[in-house]
Short mmCIF file of C-alpha atoms and ligand atoms in Angstrom, two decimals:
data_model
loop_
_atom_site.label_atom_id
_atom_site.label_comp_id
_atom_site.label_asym_id
_atom_site.label_seq_id
_atom_site.Cartn_x
_atom_site.Cartn_y
_atom_site.Cartn_z
CA MET A 1 -61.66 139.32 242.09
CA GLY A 2 -65.22 138.21 243.50
CA ASN A 3 -68.11 139.27 241.81
CA LYS A 4 -68.51 141.69 239.12
CA LEU A 5 -69.64 145.09 240.18
CA ILE A 6 -72.05 146.67 237.94
CA VAL A 7 -72.62 150.45 238.49
CA GLY A 8 -75.21 152.91 236.85
CA ASN A 9 -74.12 156.47 236.37
CA TRP A 10 -77.22 158.30 235.98
CA LYS A 11 -75.19 161.90 234.98
CA MET A 12 -77.61 164.81 235.07
CA ASN A 13 -80.74 162.64 234.49
CA GLY A 14 -83.88 161.78 236.63
CA SER A 15 -86.67 163.08 238.73
CA LEU A 16 -88.24 161.96 242.20
CA ALA A 17 -91.23 159.94 239.99
CA ASP A 18 -89.00 158.86 237.42
CA ASN A 19 -86.50 157.53 239.96
CA ALA A 20 -88.81 155.50 241.82
CA THR A 21 -90.23 154.06 238.67
CA LEU A 22 -86.72 153.06 237.54
CA LEU A 23 -85.65 151.73 240.98
CA ALA A 24 -88.97 149.57 241.16
CA GLY A 25 -88.06 148.16 237.82
CA VAL A 26 -84.46 147.34 238.63
CA LEU A 27 -85.23 145.81 242.07
CA ASN A 28 -88.22 143.78 240.71
CA GLY A 29 -85.90 142.19 238.01
CA LEU A 30 -82.76 141.53 239.91
CA PRO A 31 -81.68 137.93 239.85
CA ALA A 32 -82.54 136.24 243.25
CA ALA A 33 -79.28 135.29 244.23
CA GLY A 34 -77.39 138.05 242.88
CA ALA A 35 -74.00 137.24 241.22
CA ALA A 36 -73.33 140.97 240.64
CA ARG A 37 -72.85 143.72 243.10
CA VAL A 38 -74.87 146.64 241.88
CA ALA A 39 -74.90 150.34 242.66
CA VAL A 40 -76.42 153.49 241.12
CA CYS A 41 -74.61 156.76 241.19
CA VAL A 42 -77.09 159.67 240.95
CA PRO A 43 -77.30 163.47 241.34
CA ALA A 44 -76.49 164.45 244.74
CA VAL A 45 -80.03 166.07 245.28
CA TYR A 46 -81.43 162.40 245.00
CA LEU A 47 -79.11 160.91 247.48
CA HIS A 48 -81.56 161.01 250.15
CA GLN A 49 -84.32 159.34 248.10
CA MET A 50 -82.14 156.47 247.50
CA GLN A 51 -81.40 156.05 251.19
CA SER A 52 -84.99 155.80 251.34
CA LEU A 53 -85.85 153.63 248.39
CA LEU A 54 -82.47 151.48 248.51
CA LYS A 55 -81.90 151.00 252.39
CA ASP A 56 -82.02 147.04 252.77
CA THR A 57 -81.80 146.26 249.22
CA PRO A 58 -79.11 144.52 247.40
CA VAL A 59 -78.50 147.81 245.35
CA ALA A 60 -75.86 150.36 246.74
CA TRP A 61 -75.96 154.22 245.76
CA GLY A 62 -73.24 156.77 245.62
CA ALA A 63 -72.62 160.36 243.96
CA GLN A 64 -71.19 161.41 240.77
CA ASP A 65 -68.88 164.25 242.31
CA VAL A 66 -67.56 165.23 245.71
CA SER A 67 -65.72 168.52 246.99
CA ALA A 68 -61.76 168.41 247.44
CA HIS A 69 -62.39 170.41 250.51
CA GLU A 70 -63.48 169.16 254.13
CA ARG A 71 -65.93 171.75 254.83
CA GLY A 72 -66.75 175.59 254.91
CA ALA A 73 -66.90 178.41 252.21
CA PHE A 74 -67.46 176.35 249.03
CA THR A 75 -70.71 177.29 247.80
CA GLY A 76 -72.48 174.73 245.75
CA GLU A 77 -70.08 171.94 246.84
CA VAL A 78 -70.99 168.75 248.66
CA SER A 79 -68.56 167.11 251.07
CA ALA A 80 -67.28 163.67 251.50
CA THR A 81 -68.56 163.87 255.10
CA MET A 82 -72.11 164.60 253.65
CA LEU A 83 -71.97 161.67 251.05
CA ARG A 84 -71.24 159.36 254.21
CA ASP A 85 -73.98 161.06 256.17
CA LEU A 86 -76.38 159.86 253.19
CA ALA A 87 -75.07 156.38 253.26
CA CYS A 88 -73.15 156.54 249.96
CA ARG A 89 -71.10 153.41 249.16
CA TYR A 90 -69.58 155.05 246.05
CA VAL A 91 -68.54 158.33 244.65
CA ILE A 92 -67.42 158.72 241.12
CA VAL A 93 -64.33 161.03 240.94
CA GLY A 94 -62.39 162.16 237.83
CA HIS A 95 -65.29 161.44 235.26
CA SER A 96 -64.16 162.75 231.95
CA GLU A 97 -67.19 165.09 231.77
CA ARG A 98 -65.86 166.94 234.87
CA ARG A 99 -62.50 166.75 233.71
CA GLN A 100 -63.56 168.30 230.10
CA TYR A 101 -65.98 170.62 231.33
CA HIS A 102 -64.88 171.52 234.71
CA GLY A 103 -61.26 171.61 234.39
CA GLU A 104 -60.58 168.86 236.93
CA SER A 105 -56.89 168.16 237.01
CA ASP A 106 -55.08 165.00 237.88
CA GLU A 107 -54.40 166.41 241.27
CA LEU A 108 -57.58 167.73 242.03
CA VAL A 109 -59.24 164.15 241.10
CA ALA A 110 -56.55 162.56 243.55
CA THR A 111 -57.53 164.91 246.22
CA LYS A 112 -61.16 164.26 245.65
CA ALA A 113 -60.14 160.41 245.89
CA GLN A 114 -58.26 161.18 249.26
CA ARG A 115 -61.27 162.94 250.86
CA ALA A 116 -63.75 160.23 250.04
CA LEU A 117 -61.62 157.46 251.31
CA ALA A 118 -61.09 159.56 254.61
CA CYS A 119 -64.88 159.60 255.11
CA GLY A 120 -65.30 155.60 254.44
CA VAL A 121 -66.82 156.38 250.83
CA THR A 122 -65.10 154.31 247.91
CA PRO A 123 -64.03 156.26 245.04
CA ILE A 124 -64.82 155.06 241.67
CA VAL A 125 -61.54 156.76 239.92
CA CYS A 126 -62.41 157.20 236.16
CA VAL A 127 -59.18 157.26 233.51
CA GLY A 128 -59.40 157.31 229.72
CA GLU A 129 -57.88 158.86 226.58
CA THR A 130 -59.47 160.90 224.13
CA LEU A 131 -59.77 159.62 220.51
CA ALA A 132 -56.81 162.11 219.63
CA GLN A 133 -54.75 160.62 222.38
CA ARG A 134 -55.52 157.02 221.13
CA GLU A 135 -54.57 158.04 217.55
CA ALA A 136 -51.27 159.47 218.87
CA GLY A 137 -50.55 156.35 220.41
CA ASP A 138 -50.52 157.95 223.82
CA THR A 139 -53.36 155.66 225.67
CA GLU A 140 -51.27 153.88 228.07
CA MET A 141 -49.25 157.03 229.13
CA VAL A 142 -52.19 158.97 229.69
CA VAL A 143 -54.17 156.46 231.76
CA LYS A 144 -50.91 155.62 233.75
CA ARG A 145 -50.61 159.37 234.44
CA GLN A 146 -54.30 159.83 235.44
CA LEU A 147 -53.99 156.67 237.81
CA ALA A 148 -50.52 157.53 239.36
CA SER A 149 -51.74 160.73 240.47
CA VAL A 150 -54.11 159.14 242.41
CA ILE A 151 -51.99 156.46 243.74
CA HIS A 152 -49.23 158.71 244.95
CA THR A 153 -51.86 160.90 246.93
CA VAL A 154 -53.68 157.74 248.58
CA GLY A 155 -50.58 155.61 249.04
CA HIS A 156 -51.60 152.39 251.12
CA CYS A 157 -55.36 153.13 250.52
CA THR A 158 -54.67 152.08 246.94
CA SER A 159 -56.34 148.75 247.79
CA GLU A 160 -59.58 150.51 248.53
CA LEU A 161 -60.17 152.27 245.23
CA VAL A 162 -62.30 151.31 242.26
CA VAL A 163 -61.01 152.03 238.87
CA ALA A 164 -62.83 152.63 235.87
CA TYR A 165 -61.33 152.63 232.39
CA GLU A 166 -63.84 154.89 230.52
CA PRO A 167 -62.27 155.79 226.99
CA VAL A 168 -63.70 159.18 226.13
CA TRP A 169 -64.35 158.37 222.69
CA ALA A 170 -66.65 155.56 223.77
CA ILE A 171 -68.76 157.41 226.21
CA GLY A 172 -72.31 158.26 225.10
CA THR A 173 -71.31 157.71 221.35
CA GLY A 174 -72.23 154.23 221.00
CA LYS A 175 -68.66 153.34 220.09
CA THR A 176 -67.34 150.77 222.25
CA ALA A 177 -63.74 149.69 222.78
CA THR A 178 -63.61 146.12 221.48
CA PRO A 179 -63.03 143.36 224.22
CA GLU A 180 -59.46 143.33 223.09
CA MET A 181 -58.74 146.94 223.46
CA ALA A 182 -60.40 147.27 226.67
CA GLN A 183 -58.67 144.23 227.95
CA ALA A 184 -55.34 145.46 227.08
CA VAL A 185 -55.67 148.64 228.85
CA HIS A 186 -57.06 147.10 232.07
CA ALA A 187 -54.13 144.92 232.11
CA VAL A 188 -52.00 147.85 232.18
CA LEU A 189 -53.97 149.27 235.12
CA ARG A 190 -53.90 146.08 236.74
CA ALA A 191 -50.01 146.10 236.73
CA GLN A 192 -49.76 149.36 237.89
CA ILE A 193 -52.27 148.68 240.89
CA ALA A 194 -50.15 145.47 241.63
CA ALA A 195 -46.96 147.58 241.73
CA ALA A 196 -48.38 150.12 244.31
CA THR A 197 -50.22 147.36 246.57
CA PRO A 198 -50.10 144.10 247.60
CA ASN A 199 -53.72 143.70 247.87
CA ALA A 200 -54.06 144.54 244.36
CA SER A 201 -56.70 141.89 243.86
CA ARG A 202 -59.36 143.83 246.00
CA VAL A 203 -59.38 146.44 243.24
CA ALA A 204 -62.26 146.40 240.74
CA ILE A 205 -61.50 147.80 237.52
CA LEU A 206 -64.47 148.72 235.47
CA TYR A 207 -64.87 149.33 232.00
CA GLY A 208 -67.22 152.22 230.89
CA GLY A 209 -68.12 153.79 227.55
CA SER A 210 -71.35 152.53 225.78
CA MET A 211 -71.40 149.33 227.63
CA ASN A 212 -75.02 147.79 226.75
CA ALA A 213 -77.07 144.87 226.64
CA GLY A 214 -75.57 143.64 223.38
CA ASN A 215 -71.79 143.88 224.40
CA ALA A 216 -71.68 143.42 228.12
CA ALA A 217 -71.50 139.71 228.06
CA GLU A 218 -67.96 139.69 225.88
CA LEU A 219 -66.44 142.81 227.79
CA LEU A 220 -67.32 141.20 231.02
CA ALA A 221 -65.61 137.89 230.04
CA GLN A 222 -62.33 139.51 229.82
CA PRO A 223 -59.94 138.58 232.56
CA ASP A 224 -59.32 142.16 233.89
CA ILE A 225 -62.72 143.51 233.34
CA ASP A 226 -64.39 143.28 236.74
CA GLY A 227 -67.52 145.31 236.01
CA GLY A 228 -69.07 148.25 234.20
CA LEU A 229 -69.78 151.98 234.59
CA ILE A 230 -72.98 152.27 232.63
CA GLY A 231 -74.36 155.43 231.74
CA GLY A 232 -77.30 155.63 229.09
CA ALA A 233 -78.09 152.00 229.67
CA SER A 234 -78.49 152.53 233.27
CA LEU A 235 -81.69 154.85 232.51
CA LYS A 236 -83.78 151.87 231.24
CA ALA A 237 -84.36 149.13 233.79
CA PRO A 238 -84.47 146.33 231.23
CA ASP A 239 -80.99 147.55 229.47
CA PHE A 240 -79.50 147.88 233.18
CA LEU A 241 -80.91 144.54 234.16
CA SER A 242 -79.58 142.82 231.07
CA ILE A 243 -76.12 144.00 231.84
CA VAL A 244 -76.33 142.75 235.71
CA ASP A 245 -77.61 139.40 234.07
CA ALA A 246 -74.50 139.36 231.98
CA ALA A 247 -72.20 140.18 234.70
CA GLY A 248 -73.87 137.28 236.89
CA VAL A 249 -72.76 134.53 234.43
CA ALA A 250 -69.50 136.02 233.14
CA HIS A 251 -66.36 134.79 235.20
P1 PGA B 318 -72.28 155.73 228.27
O1 PGA B 318 -71.47 156.39 229.64
O2 PGA B 318 -72.55 154.33 228.80
O3 PGA B 318 -73.34 156.48 228.26
O4 PGA B 318 -71.22 155.75 227.33
C1 PGA B 318 -70.72 155.81 230.62
C2 PGA B 318 -70.02 156.87 231.61
O5 PGA B 318 -69.88 158.13 231.17
O6 PGA B 318 -69.94 156.66 232.63
#
């Protein structure tokens, strides 16, 4: 895996004014020779703003969800073609908040990933276990099942995915998986990807869940952690930049 990939997930936060301030802070503070790749995934209504503020900068942008359908009578949905139209590089699919609050199944997540790939937008496929599943010893089984569904659907395009391991109990809670815990799951995912494609080394596996300025360096130092998906800490330029810095020095 080459450079680390650091992706901000703004979730349902922001305003035109706040976004402009945040991005100015991030762009001003980016290290000159970017050792890490950087992107932000923003609410769909702000993608157009990203296109105008981030075009020709080192920061890529993406959405947080995409419709499983191509076009037509799906009120409220945003298609992968539309994301492509706004020059999105990435789209998050299967975030645990969507699985939990919007009832998204493994099959739906897989179809969304497939739609994104068909339009040239890289899906960031989120997998992760709940606390109850971890305590029951089911972590491996759960994340493998979630990823297997996507691999089964996208087939030879598996090498075009980004995968994010986000233990549900670590999201927004301040509880982070220890580097060893995260690495163990990442190694499982890496092996699963390697069994599915000869180009497994192209797939970045990100860790997400309360990654912050204080813990990023040791997480990113793990051999199978290729970057981070950052929620809360992506909303403050200095915090986000510290993680980008940590990614630049980790190897
Ligand atoms: P967090 O969120 O960094 O606020 O825990 C990560 C995510 O949900 O992508």
